[in-house]
Coordinates of C-alpha atoms in Angstrom, one line a residue:
X1 CA -23.9 16.0 12.1
X2 CA -22.4 16.7 14.9
X3 CA -23.6 20.1 15.4
X4 CA -27.2 18.8 14.9
X5 CA -26.4 16.1 17.8
X6 CA -24.6 18.1 19.9
X7 CA -27.7 21.3 20.0
X8 CA -30.2 17.9 20.6
X9 CA -27.6 17.1 23.6
X10 CA -28.7 20.0 25.1
X11 CA -25.4 22.6 24.3
X12 CA -24.9 25.5 22.7
X13 CA -22.9 25.5 19.9
X14 CA -20.2 27.9 18.3
X15 CA -17.9 26.5 15.6
X16 CA -14.5 27.4 15.4
X17 CA -12.8 27.4 11.7
X18 CA -9.5 26.7 12.5
X19 CA -8.2 25.7 9.1
X20 CA -4.9 27.0 8.1
X21 CA -4.0 23.6 6.5
X22 CA -6.2 24.3 3.7
X23 CA -4.8 24.8 0.1
X24 CA -4.8 26.5 -1.7
X25 CA -6.6 30.1 0.1
X26 CA -9.9 29.8 -2.8
X27 CA -10.6 26.2 -1.5
X28 CA -10.5 28.1 2.4
X29 CA -12.9 30.8 1.2
X30 CA -15.1 28.2 -0.5
X31 CA -15.5 26.2 2.6
X32 CA -15.9 28.6 5.2
X33 CA -18.5 30.3 2.6
X34 CA -20.6 27.4 2.7
X35 CA -20.3 26.7 7.0
X36 CA -21.3 30.6 7.1
X37 CA -24.9 29.6 4.8
X38 CA -25.1 26.1 6.8
X39 CA -24.6 27.8 9.9
X40 CA -27.2 30.9 9.3
X41 CA -29.9 28.0 8.6
X42 CA -29.1 26.6 11.9
X43 CA -28.8 29.6 14.5
X44 CA -25.4 29.1 15.5
X45 CA -21.9 31.7 15.3
X46 CA -19.0 30.7 13.0
X47 CA -15.9 32.4 14.3
X48 CA -13.0 32.3 12.0
X49 CA -9.2 31.1 13.6
X50 CA -6.4 33.1 11.8
X51 CA -5.7 31.9 8.2
X52 CA -1.7 31.2 8.9
X53 CA -0.7 28.7 6.3
X54 CA 3.1 30.0 7.2
X55 CA 2.6 28.1 10.5
X56 CA 1.2 25.3 9.2
X57 CA 3.8 25.4 6.5
X58 CA 6.5 25.4 9.6
X59 CA 4.6 23.2 11.9
X60 CA 3.2 20.1 9.6
X61 CA 5.0 20.2 6.1
X62 CA 8.6 18.7 7.4
X63 CA 6.5 16.0 9.0
X64 CA 4.3 15.6 5.9
X65 CA 7.4 15.9 3.6
X66 CA 8.9 13.1 6.0
X67 CA 5.8 11.2 5.0
X68 CA 6.5 11.6 1.5
X69 CA 10.0 9.9 1.7
X70 CA 8.8 7.0 3.5
X71 CA 10.7 8.2 7.0
X72 CA 7.3 8.6 9.2
X73 CA 3.7 7.5 9.1
X74 CA 0.9 9.3 8.0
X75 CA -0.4 8.9 11.7
X76 CA 2.6 11.9 12.3
X77 CA 1.6 14.1 10.0
X78 CA -1.8 14.2 10.8
X79 CA -1.0 14.3 14.5
X80 CA 0.6 17.4 13.6
X81 CA -1.8 18.7 11.9
X82 CA -4.4 17.9 14.8
X83 CA -2.2 19.6 17.0
X84 CA -1.9 23.0 15.6
X85 CA -5.3 23.6 14.8
X86 CA -6.9 22.1 17.9
X87 CA -4.4 24.0 19.9
X88 CA -5.5 26.9 18.5
X89 CA -9.1 25.9 19.1
X90 CA -8.6 25.0 22.6
X91 CA -6.8 28.9 23.0
X92 CA -9.8 30.5 21.8
X93 CA -12.5 28.2 23.7
X94 CA -10.5 29.1 27.0
X95 CA -10.1 32.5 26.1
X96 CA -14.0 33.1 25.1
X97 CA -15.1 31.4 28.3
X98 CA -16.5 28.1 26.6
X99 CA -17.1 25.5 28.5
X100 CA -16.1 22.4 26.2
X101 CA -14.1 21.5 22.7
X102 CA -15.2 19.0 20.4
X103 CA -14.3 19.0 16.9
X104 CA -16.0 18.0 13.3
X105 CA -13.6 15.9 12.4
X106 CA -14.8 13.7 14.4
X107 CA -17.2 12.4 12.0
X108 CA -15.3 11.4 9.0
X109 CA -13.8 7.9 8.6
X110 CA -11.3 9.3 6.5
X111 CA -9.7 10.8 9.3
X112 CA -7.8 8.9 12.6
X113 CA -9.8 9.0 15.6
X114 CA -7.7 7.6 18.2
X115 CA -5.1 10.2 17.2
X116 CA -7.8 12.9 16.9
X117 CA -8.9 11.8 20.7
X118 CA -5.4 12.1 22.1
X119 CA -4.8 15.5 20.4
X120 CA -8.1 17.0 21.4
X121 CA -7.7 15.8 24.8
X122 CA -4.2 17.4 25.1
X123 CA -4.9 20.3 23.4
X124 CA -8.1 20.9 26.0
X125 CA -6.1 19.8 29.1
X126 CA -3.4 22.5 28.4
X127 CA -5.8 25.5 28.8
X128 CA -8.6 24.3 31.0
X129 CA -11.2 23.4 28.8
X130 CA -13.2 20.3 28.8
X131 CA -12.8 18.3 26.0
X132 CA -15.8 16.7 24.5
X133 CA -15.3 13.5 21.8
X134 CA -17.7 11.1 20.7
X135 CA -17.1 8.8 17.9
X136 CA -19.9 10.3 15.5
X137 CA -18.6 8.1 12.4
X138 CA -21.9 6.1 12.4
X139 CA -23.4 9.5 11.3
X140 CA -21.2 9.8 8.5
X141 CA -23.4 8.8 5.8
X142 CA -26.6 10.8 7.4
X143 CA -24.3 13.6 7.1
X144 CA -23.8 13.0 3.6
X145 CA -27.1 12.5 2.4
X146 CA -28.7 16.0 4.3
X147 CA -25.2 18.0 2.7
X148 CA -26.5 16.3 -0.9
X149 CA -30.1 17.2 0.3
X150 CA -29.1 20.9 0.5
X151 CA -27.1 21.4 -2.0
X152 CA -24.0 21.9 0.0
X153 CA -20.3 22.1 -1.8
X154 CA -18.1 18.4 -0.7
X155 CA -14.9 19.0 -1.0
X156 CA -13.0 16.1 -2.6
X157 CA -9.2 16.1 -0.5
X158 CA -9.4 16.7 3.1
X159 CA -7.7 19.8 3.0
X160 CA -3.5 20.3 2.9
X161 CA -1.8 20.0 -0.1
X162 CA -0.3 16.7 0.6
X163 CA -4.2 15.3 0.9
X164 CA -4.8 16.6 -2.8
X165 CA -2.3 14.0 -4.4
X166 CA -3.6 11.1 -1.9
X167 CA -7.1 11.9 -2.9
X168 CA -5.9 11.9 -6.3
X169 CA -4.4 8.4 -5.7
X170 CA -7.6 7.3 -3.9
X171 CA -9.9 7.9 -6.5
X172 CA -7.3 6.5 -9.4
X173 CA -7.6 3.4 -7.2
X174 CA -11.4 3.2 -6.9
X175 CA -11.8 4.1 -10.4
X176 CA -9.1 1.4 -11.7
X177 CA -10.8 -1.2 -9.2
X178 CA -14.5 -0.7 -11.1
X179 CA -13.1 -1.1 -14.0
X180 CA -11.7 -4.3 -13.0
X181 CA -14.3 -5.5 -11.8
X182 CA -16.4 -4.2 -14.5
X183 CA -14.7 -5.9 -16.7
X184 CA -14.7 -9.1 -15.0
X185 CA -18.5 -8.9 -15.0
X186 CA -18.7 -8.5 -18.2
X187 CA -16.0 -11.5 -19.1
X188 CA -18.6 -13.7 -16.4
X189 CA -21.5 -12.2 -18.9
X190 CA -19.7 -13.6 -21.9
X191 CA -18.7 -16.4 -20.1
X192 CA -22.4 -17.4 -19.2
X193 CA -23.4 -16.8 -22.5
X194 CA -20.7 -18.9 -24.5
X195 CA -21.7 -21.6 -22.3
X196 CA -25.8 -21.2 -22.9
X197 CA -24.6 -20.9 -26.7
X198 CA -23.1 -24.2 -26.3
X199 CA -26.0 -25.5 -24.7
X200 CA -28.1 -24.7 -27.3
X201 CA -26.0 -26.2 -29.5
X202 CA -25.6 -29.4 -28.0
X203 CA -29.4 -29.4 -27.5
X204 CA -30.2 -28.9 -31.5
X205 CA -27.5 -31.3 -32.3
X206 CA -28.8 -34.4 -29.9
X207 CA -32.3 -33.3 -31.5
X208 CA -31.2 -33.5 -35.1
X209 CA -29.5 -36.6 -34.5
X210 CA -32.5 -38.3 -33.1
X211 CA -34.4 -36.7 -35.7
X212 CA -32.0 -38.7 -38.1
X213 CA -32.3 -41.5 -36.2
X214 CA -36.0 -41.8 -36.6
X215 CA -36.5 -41.0 -40.4
X216 CA -33.8 -43.9 -40.9
X217 CA -36.4 -45.7 -38.7
X218 CA -39.1 -44.6 -40.6
X219 CA -37.3 -45.4 -44.2
X220 CA -36.4 -48.9 -42.9
X221 CA -40.0 -49.7 -41.9
X222 CA -41.5 -48.8 -45.1
X223 CA -39.5 -51.0 -47.5

């Protein structure tokens, strides 16, 4: 996980929880409580930013709605979301006297890594904080394994109300693909079984014919 890697690199870690994008409020709270529980076990501090869904709706939702209508790419929606939250985090880092800012989003293969990097650089440059970006996606499997071993709550969508629909569509697509693959494997097994039955029937027919011919020859010899 990024926090483990950062600690191993010798950094002091404080987590700034800036997630005004998360909906509904209960989901926001659930993720925050899980983060605080994990942070307490690892010995680092969590600072909660302002939960301001109105700001997210004002700054990001119009772009997201344009994406829904096909007027922009998903990249623009996510860029606006990254920008809002990283600006908040960078301002907090500058005010708190922190040397650098990183993002836990860098571990997720579902995030737009290049866009995240660009927005981190931009937000940090505006307030004089060093951006610390590293592609942690190779550690995603490890992060998943650790979270499962610890019994941590694992969300099944990114956070915003638009990602709920996307996650549902993705799960439905994966389910359909798995069902189709299962049906295809079943059809292949059925075809193989039918081929085996036909082959066995041909062998039996061949054996029966040979037996019939031997019986005829035996009868002829006995005459």
